Amino acid sequence: MDYDSNNIFARILRGELPCVELYEDEGTYAFMDIMPRADGHHLVIPKTAARNILDASRDQLTACMHTVQKLSRAAVRAFNADGVTLQQFSEAAGGQEVFHLHFHILPRRDGVELRPPGIMADTAVLREQATRIVDALN
Ligand code: AMP
C-alpha cells in the first residue's frame, strides 16, 4: 500500500492541523491523542513518511523507539503510573485508522481498565496533561 501524504498526521507535521504537542527531535514528533483511552495517552510518529510497521525503515523505527522509551518514562513519572501499554496498529485489518506510522503510549494504573475508544477529550485537559509529561521529561 502507498503512503498517502494527506493523512491527518502528515498534515499535523506540516502544521496544517492543530495538535497538543509534547516533544520533537530530529526524527520524531509526539502529541496527545485526541480520543485518549487513558490519562496521558499520547502518540509518537516519525517525521518522515511511513505508512506503518510494514514499510518503516530501521532508522525510523530506531528513532521512534528511543522517543517511545523517553516519553514512556516521563509519562509514568507524570501520572504516577504503575506501568505503560504500547500499541501499534498496521493496516485496517490490524486496527489502523490513520495511515502514518504511530505508537500509542498509555500510562496504566493497577486495576484501571482502558476507556472505550472514540471519546473526544477536552483540549484544556489534554494541554494540562501534556504539561505534566513535558515537565517530567526534564
Ligand atoms: P489507529 O490508527 O487505530 O492507531 O488510531 C488512530 C489514533 O489517532 C486514535 O487513537 C485517534 O484517537 C488518534 N487521532 C486521530 N486524529 C487525531 C488528531 N487530529 N490528533 C491526535 N490524535 C488523533
Short mmCIF file of N, CA and C and ligand atoms in Angstrom, two decimals:
data_model
loop_
_atom_site.label_atom_id
_atom_site.label_comp_id
_atom_site.label_asym_id
_atom_site.label_seq_id
_atom_site.Cartn_x
_atom_site.Cartn_y
_atom_site.Cartn_z
N MET A 1 0.84 -1.20 0.00
CA MET A 1 0.00 0.00 0.00
C MET A 1 0.88 1.25 0.00
N ASP A 2 0.44 2.28 -0.73
CA ASP A 2 1.21 3.51 -0.80
C ASP A 2 0.94 4.43 0.38
N TYR A 3 1.91 5.29 0.65
CA TYR A 3 1.76 6.31 1.68
C TYR A 3 0.93 7.46 1.12
N ASP A 4 -0.11 7.86 1.85
CA ASP A 4 -0.96 9.00 1.45
C ASP A 4 -0.48 10.24 2.21
N SER A 5 0.11 11.19 1.51
CA SER A 5 0.71 12.35 2.19
C SER A 5 -0.35 13.32 2.73
N ASN A 6 -1.62 13.03 2.53
CA ASN A 6 -2.67 13.87 3.11
C ASN A 6 -3.33 13.24 4.33
N ASN A 7 -2.69 12.20 4.90
CA ASN A 7 -3.26 11.64 6.13
C ASN A 7 -3.15 12.68 7.26
N ILE A 8 -3.97 12.49 8.31
CA ILE A 8 -4.08 13.50 9.37
C ILE A 8 -2.73 13.81 10.02
N PHE A 9 -1.92 12.78 10.26
CA PHE A 9 -0.66 13.03 10.97
C PHE A 9 0.36 13.74 10.07
N ALA A 10 0.34 13.45 8.77
CA ALA A 10 1.20 14.20 7.85
C ALA A 10 0.80 15.67 7.87
N ARG A 11 -0.49 15.93 7.95
CA ARG A 11 -0.98 17.32 7.98
C ARG A 11 -0.60 18.00 9.31
N ILE A 12 -0.63 17.25 10.39
CA ILE A 12 -0.15 17.81 11.67
C ILE A 12 1.33 18.16 11.56
N LEU A 13 2.12 17.25 10.97
CA LEU A 13 3.56 17.50 10.82
C LEU A 13 3.83 18.75 9.98
N ARG A 14 2.99 19.00 9.00
CA ARG A 14 3.17 20.19 8.14
C ARG A 14 2.58 21.45 8.76
N GLY A 15 1.95 21.30 9.94
CA GLY A 15 1.36 22.47 10.61
C GLY A 15 0.02 22.87 10.03
N GLU A 16 -0.59 21.98 9.24
CA GLU A 16 -1.89 22.31 8.63
C GLU A 16 -3.06 22.02 9.56
N LEU A 17 -2.84 21.16 10.55
CA LEU A 17 -3.86 20.84 11.55
C LEU A 17 -3.25 21.03 12.93
N PRO A 18 -4.07 21.43 13.91
CA PRO A 18 -3.53 21.63 15.26
C PRO A 18 -3.35 20.31 16.00
N CYS A 19 -2.52 20.36 17.03
CA CYS A 19 -2.42 19.23 17.95
C CYS A 19 -1.89 19.77 19.27
N VAL A 20 -1.98 18.93 20.31
CA VAL A 20 -1.38 19.30 21.60
C VAL A 20 0.00 18.65 21.63
N GLU A 21 0.99 19.46 21.33
CA GLU A 21 2.36 18.97 21.13
C GLU A 21 3.02 18.60 22.45
N LEU A 22 3.90 17.59 22.37
CA LEU A 22 4.61 17.12 23.56
C LEU A 22 6.11 17.20 23.42
N TYR A 23 6.62 16.77 22.27
CA TYR A 23 8.06 16.55 22.13
C TYR A 23 8.41 16.50 20.66
N GLU A 24 9.62 16.95 20.36
CA GLU A 24 10.11 16.90 18.98
C GLU A 24 11.62 16.72 19.01
N ASP A 25 12.15 15.89 18.13
CA ASP A 25 13.59 15.86 17.92
C ASP A 25 13.81 15.71 16.42
N GLU A 26 15.05 15.37 16.03
CA GLU A 26 15.38 15.37 14.61
C GLU A 26 14.48 14.43 13.81
N GLY A 27 14.18 13.26 14.40
CA GLY A 27 13.47 12.25 13.62
C GLY A 27 12.04 11.98 14.03
N THR A 28 11.63 12.49 15.19
CA THR A 28 10.30 12.12 15.70
C THR A 28 9.52 13.31 16.23
N TYR A 29 8.21 13.08 16.36
CA TYR A 29 7.29 14.10 16.88
C TYR A 29 6.29 13.38 17.76
N ALA A 30 5.86 14.02 18.85
CA ALA A 30 4.90 13.39 19.76
C ALA A 30 3.84 14.39 20.18
N PHE A 31 2.61 13.90 20.31
CA PHE A 31 1.47 14.76 20.67
C PHE A 31 0.40 13.92 21.33
N MET A 32 -0.52 14.62 22.01
CA MET A 32 -1.58 13.93 22.74
C MET A 32 -2.59 13.33 21.77
N ASP A 33 -3.10 12.14 22.12
CA ASP A 33 -4.18 11.52 21.35
C ASP A 33 -5.49 12.25 21.69
N ILE A 34 -6.24 12.64 20.66
CA ILE A 34 -7.47 13.42 20.94
C ILE A 34 -8.62 12.57 21.47
N MET A 35 -8.49 11.26 21.36
CA MET A 35 -9.53 10.37 21.95
C MET A 35 -8.83 9.40 22.89
N PRO A 36 -8.36 9.93 24.03
CA PRO A 36 -7.48 9.14 24.90
C PRO A 36 -8.21 8.01 25.60
N ARG A 37 -7.55 6.88 25.65
CA ARG A 37 -8.13 5.72 26.33
C ARG A 37 -7.58 5.57 27.75
N ALA A 38 -6.67 6.50 28.11
CA ALA A 38 -6.15 6.59 29.48
C ALA A 38 -5.64 8.01 29.65
N ASP A 39 -5.58 8.48 30.89
CA ASP A 39 -4.99 9.80 31.13
C ASP A 39 -3.54 9.77 30.66
N GLY A 40 -3.15 10.75 29.85
CA GLY A 40 -1.77 10.82 29.38
C GLY A 40 -1.52 10.05 28.09
N HIS A 41 -2.58 9.48 27.49
CA HIS A 41 -2.43 8.72 26.23
C HIS A 41 -1.89 9.65 25.14
N HIS A 42 -0.76 9.27 24.55
CA HIS A 42 -0.17 10.10 23.51
C HIS A 42 0.44 9.24 22.42
N LEU A 43 0.91 9.89 21.37
CA LEU A 43 1.37 9.21 20.15
C LEU A 43 2.77 9.68 19.77
N VAL A 44 3.58 8.76 19.29
CA VAL A 44 4.92 9.08 18.75
C VAL A 44 4.93 8.70 17.28
N ILE A 45 5.39 9.61 16.44
CA ILE A 45 5.44 9.34 14.99
C ILE A 45 6.80 9.73 14.43
N PRO A 46 7.21 9.08 13.33
CA PRO A 46 8.41 9.56 12.63
C PRO A 46 8.05 10.82 11.84
N LYS A 47 9.04 11.70 11.67
CA LYS A 47 8.77 12.93 10.89
C LYS A 47 8.70 12.65 9.40
N THR A 48 9.29 11.53 9.00
CA THR A 48 9.29 11.20 7.57
C THR A 48 8.21 10.16 7.28
N ALA A 49 7.91 10.01 5.99
CA ALA A 49 6.78 9.18 5.58
C ALA A 49 7.01 7.70 5.86
N ALA A 50 6.07 7.10 6.56
CA ALA A 50 5.99 5.63 6.69
C ALA A 50 4.53 5.34 6.97
N ARG A 51 4.01 4.35 6.29
CA ARG A 51 2.58 4.04 6.46
C ARG A 51 2.34 3.31 7.78
N ASN A 52 3.21 2.36 8.08
CA ASN A 52 3.07 1.58 9.33
C ASN A 52 4.31 0.72 9.53
N ILE A 53 4.22 -0.26 10.42
CA ILE A 53 5.38 -1.09 10.76
C ILE A 53 5.87 -1.88 9.54
N LEU A 54 5.01 -2.07 8.55
CA LEU A 54 5.34 -2.95 7.43
C LEU A 54 6.27 -2.30 6.41
N ASP A 55 6.27 -0.96 6.33
CA ASP A 55 7.15 -0.29 5.36
C ASP A 55 8.18 0.62 6.04
N ALA A 56 8.17 0.70 7.37
CA ALA A 56 9.09 1.61 8.07
C ALA A 56 10.53 1.14 7.91
N SER A 57 11.45 2.10 7.90
CA SER A 57 12.88 1.76 7.81
C SER A 57 13.43 1.50 9.21
N ARG A 58 14.61 0.89 9.22
CA ARG A 58 15.29 0.65 10.51
C ARG A 58 15.53 1.97 11.23
N ASP A 59 15.95 3.01 10.48
CA ASP A 59 16.22 4.30 11.12
C ASP A 59 14.95 4.91 11.70
N GLN A 60 13.85 4.82 10.99
CA GLN A 60 12.59 5.36 11.53
C GLN A 60 12.19 4.63 12.81
N LEU A 61 12.33 3.30 12.79
CA LEU A 61 11.94 2.53 13.97
C LEU A 61 12.86 2.81 15.15
N THR A 62 14.15 2.93 14.86
CA THR A 62 15.10 3.22 15.94
C THR A 62 14.79 4.58 16.57
N ALA A 63 14.56 5.57 15.73
CA ALA A 63 14.25 6.91 16.25
C ALA A 63 12.97 6.88 17.07
N CYS A 64 11.95 6.21 16.54
CA CYS A 64 10.67 6.15 17.27
C CYS A 64 10.83 5.45 18.61
N MET A 65 11.56 4.34 18.63
CA MET A 65 11.66 3.59 19.89
C MET A 65 12.41 4.35 20.97
N HIS A 66 13.43 5.13 20.56
CA HIS A 66 14.12 5.96 21.56
C HIS A 66 13.15 6.97 22.16
N THR A 67 12.33 7.58 21.29
CA THR A 67 11.37 8.58 21.80
C THR A 67 10.27 7.90 22.61
N VAL A 68 9.84 6.73 22.18
CA VAL A 68 8.82 5.99 22.94
C VAL A 68 9.33 5.69 24.35
N GLN A 69 10.58 5.28 24.47
CA GLN A 69 11.08 4.98 25.82
C GLN A 69 11.19 6.25 26.66
N LYS A 70 11.71 7.31 26.05
CA LYS A 70 11.87 8.59 26.76
C LYS A 70 10.50 9.08 27.28
N LEU A 71 9.51 9.06 26.41
CA LEU A 71 8.19 9.56 26.80
C LEU A 71 7.45 8.59 27.73
N SER A 72 7.67 7.30 27.56
CA SER A 72 7.06 6.33 28.49
C SER A 72 7.56 6.60 29.91
N ARG A 73 8.85 6.80 30.04
CA ARG A 73 9.41 7.07 31.38
C ARG A 73 8.83 8.37 31.95
N ALA A 74 8.75 9.39 31.10
CA ALA A 74 8.21 10.68 31.57
C ALA A 74 6.73 10.54 31.95
N ALA A 75 5.97 9.81 31.14
CA ALA A 75 4.53 9.68 31.41
C ALA A 75 4.29 8.88 32.69
N VAL A 76 5.10 7.86 32.93
CA VAL A 76 4.96 7.09 34.18
C VAL A 76 5.23 8.00 35.37
N ARG A 77 6.28 8.85 35.26
CA ARG A 77 6.55 9.79 36.35
C ARG A 77 5.40 10.79 36.49
N ALA A 78 4.93 11.34 35.35
CA ALA A 78 3.93 12.40 35.38
C ALA A 78 2.60 11.94 35.97
N PHE A 79 2.24 10.70 35.72
CA PHE A 79 0.93 10.20 36.17
C PHE A 79 1.06 9.21 37.32
N ASN A 80 2.27 9.13 37.89
CA ASN A 80 2.49 8.20 38.99
C ASN A 80 1.94 6.81 38.61
N ALA A 81 2.23 6.42 37.37
CA ALA A 81 1.66 5.19 36.82
C ALA A 81 2.41 3.95 37.32
N ASP A 82 1.71 2.82 37.28
CA ASP A 82 2.31 1.54 37.68
C ASP A 82 2.93 0.82 36.49
N GLY A 83 2.59 1.28 35.28
CA GLY A 83 3.11 0.65 34.08
C GLY A 83 2.69 1.43 32.85
N VAL A 84 2.99 0.87 31.71
CA VAL A 84 2.67 1.54 30.46
C VAL A 84 2.28 0.49 29.42
N THR A 85 1.27 0.80 28.61
CA THR A 85 0.89 -0.06 27.49
C THR A 85 1.27 0.64 26.20
N LEU A 86 1.98 -0.08 25.32
CA LEU A 86 2.28 0.44 23.98
C LEU A 86 1.37 -0.27 22.99
N GLN A 87 0.84 0.49 22.01
CA GLN A 87 0.03 -0.11 20.95
C GLN A 87 0.51 0.39 19.60
N GLN A 88 0.48 -0.49 18.61
CA GLN A 88 0.81 -0.09 17.24
C GLN A 88 -0.05 -0.94 16.31
N PHE A 89 -0.84 -0.29 15.46
CA PHE A 89 -1.76 -0.99 14.56
C PHE A 89 -1.30 -0.78 13.12
N SER A 90 -1.26 -1.85 12.34
CA SER A 90 -0.81 -1.73 10.95
C SER A 90 -1.83 -2.31 9.99
N GLU A 91 -2.27 -1.44 9.07
CA GLU A 91 -3.31 -1.72 8.07
C GLU A 91 -4.69 -1.87 8.76
N ALA A 92 -5.71 -1.67 7.96
CA ALA A 92 -7.07 -1.69 8.50
C ALA A 92 -7.36 -2.99 9.24
N ALA A 93 -6.87 -4.09 8.68
CA ALA A 93 -7.13 -5.39 9.32
C ALA A 93 -6.47 -5.48 10.69
N GLY A 94 -5.40 -4.69 10.87
CA GLY A 94 -4.71 -4.67 12.15
C GLY A 94 -5.25 -3.62 13.10
N GLY A 95 -6.28 -2.89 12.66
CA GLY A 95 -6.89 -1.87 13.52
C GLY A 95 -6.43 -0.45 13.24
N GLN A 96 -5.61 -0.26 12.19
CA GLN A 96 -5.09 1.08 11.90
C GLN A 96 -6.15 1.95 11.25
N GLU A 97 -6.24 3.20 11.74
CA GLU A 97 -7.20 4.17 11.18
C GLU A 97 -6.51 5.36 10.55
N VAL A 98 -5.34 5.72 11.06
CA VAL A 98 -4.56 6.83 10.48
C VAL A 98 -3.28 6.21 9.91
N PHE A 99 -3.06 6.46 8.61
CA PHE A 99 -2.03 5.69 7.89
C PHE A 99 -0.71 6.44 7.79
N HIS A 100 -0.23 6.87 8.96
CA HIS A 100 1.15 7.32 9.16
C HIS A 100 1.61 6.58 10.42
N LEU A 101 2.74 5.89 10.32
CA LEU A 101 3.21 5.07 11.45
C LEU A 101 3.09 5.82 12.77
N HIS A 102 2.50 5.18 13.77
CA HIS A 102 2.45 5.79 15.10
C HIS A 102 2.42 4.72 16.18
N PHE A 103 2.97 5.11 17.33
CA PHE A 103 2.99 4.27 18.52
C PHE A 103 2.18 4.96 19.59
N HIS A 104 1.22 4.23 20.16
CA HIS A 104 0.43 4.73 21.28
C HIS A 104 1.17 4.45 22.58
N ILE A 105 1.23 5.45 23.46
CA ILE A 105 1.77 5.26 24.81
C ILE A 105 0.64 5.55 25.80
N LEU A 106 0.31 4.55 26.61
CA LEU A 106 -0.80 4.67 27.56
C LEU A 106 -0.29 4.38 28.97
N PRO A 107 -0.17 5.42 29.80
CA PRO A 107 0.19 5.17 31.20
C PRO A 107 -0.91 4.35 31.86
N ARG A 108 -0.54 3.37 32.70
CA ARG A 108 -1.54 2.48 33.31
C ARG A 108 -1.41 2.45 34.82
N ARG A 109 -2.55 2.36 35.47
CA ARG A 109 -2.59 2.18 36.93
C ARG A 109 -3.14 0.79 37.22
N ASP A 110 -2.64 0.17 38.26
CA ASP A 110 -3.13 -1.15 38.66
C ASP A 110 -4.65 -1.13 38.78
N GLY A 111 -5.32 -2.07 38.14
CA GLY A 111 -6.76 -2.23 38.31
C GLY A 111 -7.61 -1.26 37.51
N VAL A 112 -7.01 -0.34 36.74
CA VAL A 112 -7.78 0.64 35.96
C VAL A 112 -7.82 0.19 34.50
N GLU A 113 -9.02 -0.09 34.00
CA GLU A 113 -9.19 -0.53 32.62
C GLU A 113 -9.01 0.64 31.66
N LEU A 114 -8.65 0.34 30.41
CA LEU A 114 -8.65 1.38 29.37
C LEU A 114 -10.09 1.85 29.14
N ARG A 115 -10.23 3.14 28.82
CA ARG A 115 -11.56 3.66 28.47
C ARG A 115 -11.93 3.18 27.06
N PRO A 116 -13.22 3.19 26.71
CA PRO A 116 -13.60 2.79 25.35
C PRO A 116 -13.03 3.75 24.32
N PRO A 117 -12.83 3.30 23.07
CA PRO A 117 -12.30 4.20 22.04
C PRO A 117 -13.36 5.19 21.57
N GLY A 118 -12.89 6.26 20.94
CA GLY A 118 -13.81 7.16 20.22
C GLY A 118 -14.42 8.28 21.03
N ILE A 119 -13.91 8.53 22.24
CA ILE A 119 -14.47 9.62 23.05
C ILE A 119 -13.49 10.80 23.02
N MET A 120 -13.94 11.91 22.44
CA MET A 120 -13.08 13.10 22.31
C MET A 120 -12.78 13.70 23.68
N ALA A 121 -11.53 14.15 23.85
CA ALA A 121 -11.14 14.79 25.11
C ALA A 121 -11.27 16.31 24.98
N ASP A 122 -11.40 16.94 26.13
CA ASP A 122 -11.38 18.39 26.21
C ASP A 122 -9.93 18.86 25.98
N THR A 123 -9.75 19.82 25.09
CA THR A 123 -8.38 20.26 24.75
C THR A 123 -7.65 20.83 25.97
N ALA A 124 -8.39 21.52 26.85
CA ALA A 124 -7.74 22.08 28.04
C ALA A 124 -7.18 20.97 28.93
N VAL A 125 -7.91 19.86 29.01
CA VAL A 125 -7.43 18.72 29.81
C VAL A 125 -6.18 18.12 29.16
N LEU A 126 -6.21 17.99 27.84
CA LEU A 126 -5.03 17.45 27.13
C LEU A 126 -3.82 18.36 27.33
N ARG A 127 -4.05 19.66 27.30
CA ARG A 127 -2.92 20.61 27.49
C ARG A 127 -2.33 20.46 28.89
N GLU A 128 -3.20 20.32 29.88
CA GLU A 128 -2.71 20.18 31.26
C GLU A 128 -1.91 18.89 31.40
N GLN A 129 -2.41 17.82 30.77
CA GLN A 129 -1.70 16.53 30.86
C GLN A 129 -0.37 16.59 30.11
N ALA A 130 -0.37 17.29 28.97
CA ALA A 130 0.88 17.44 28.20
C ALA A 130 1.92 18.19 29.02
N THR A 131 1.49 19.22 29.72
CA THR A 131 2.42 19.99 30.55
C THR A 131 3.06 19.09 31.60
N ARG A 132 2.26 18.21 32.18
CA ARG A 132 2.80 17.29 33.20
C ARG A 132 3.85 16.37 32.58
N ILE A 133 3.59 15.85 31.38
CA ILE A 133 4.56 14.95 30.74
C ILE A 133 5.83 15.70 30.37
N VAL A 134 5.65 16.89 29.80
CA VAL A 134 6.83 17.70 29.40
C VAL A 134 7.67 18.04 30.64
N ASP A 135 7.01 18.41 31.74
CA ASP A 135 7.76 18.72 32.96
C ASP A 135 8.54 17.51 33.45
N ALA A 136 7.95 16.32 33.27
CA ALA A 136 8.61 15.10 33.74
C ALA A 136 9.77 14.67 32.84
N LEU A 137 9.86 15.27 31.65
CA LEU A 137 10.99 14.99 30.73
C LEU A 137 12.27 15.64 31.25
N ASN A 138 12.10 16.69 32.02
CA ASN A 138 13.28 17.50 32.41
C ASN A 138 13.88 17.08 33.75
P1 AMP B 1 -5.05 3.95 14.97
O1 AMP B 1 -4.66 4.26 13.55
O2 AMP B 1 -6.01 2.80 15.10
O3 AMP B 1 -3.87 3.80 15.89
O4 AMP B 1 -5.94 5.16 15.51
C1 AMP B 1 -5.55 6.50 15.31
C2 AMP B 1 -5.43 7.21 16.63
O5 AMP B 1 -5.18 8.56 16.32
C3 AMP B 1 -6.68 7.17 17.53
O6 AMP B 1 -6.29 6.83 18.85
C4 AMP B 1 -7.22 8.58 17.44
O7 AMP B 1 -7.84 8.99 18.63
C5 AMP B 1 -5.97 9.39 17.16
N1 AMP B 1 -6.21 10.63 16.41
C6 AMP B 1 -6.94 10.79 15.28
N2 AMP B 1 -6.90 12.06 14.86
C7 AMP B 1 -6.10 12.72 15.73
C8 AMP B 1 -5.66 14.08 15.83
N3 AMP B 1 -6.03 15.01 14.95
N4 AMP B 1 -4.85 14.40 16.87
C9 AMP B 1 -4.47 13.46 17.76
N5 AMP B 1 -4.84 12.18 17.72
C10 AMP B 1 -5.65 11.81 16.72
#
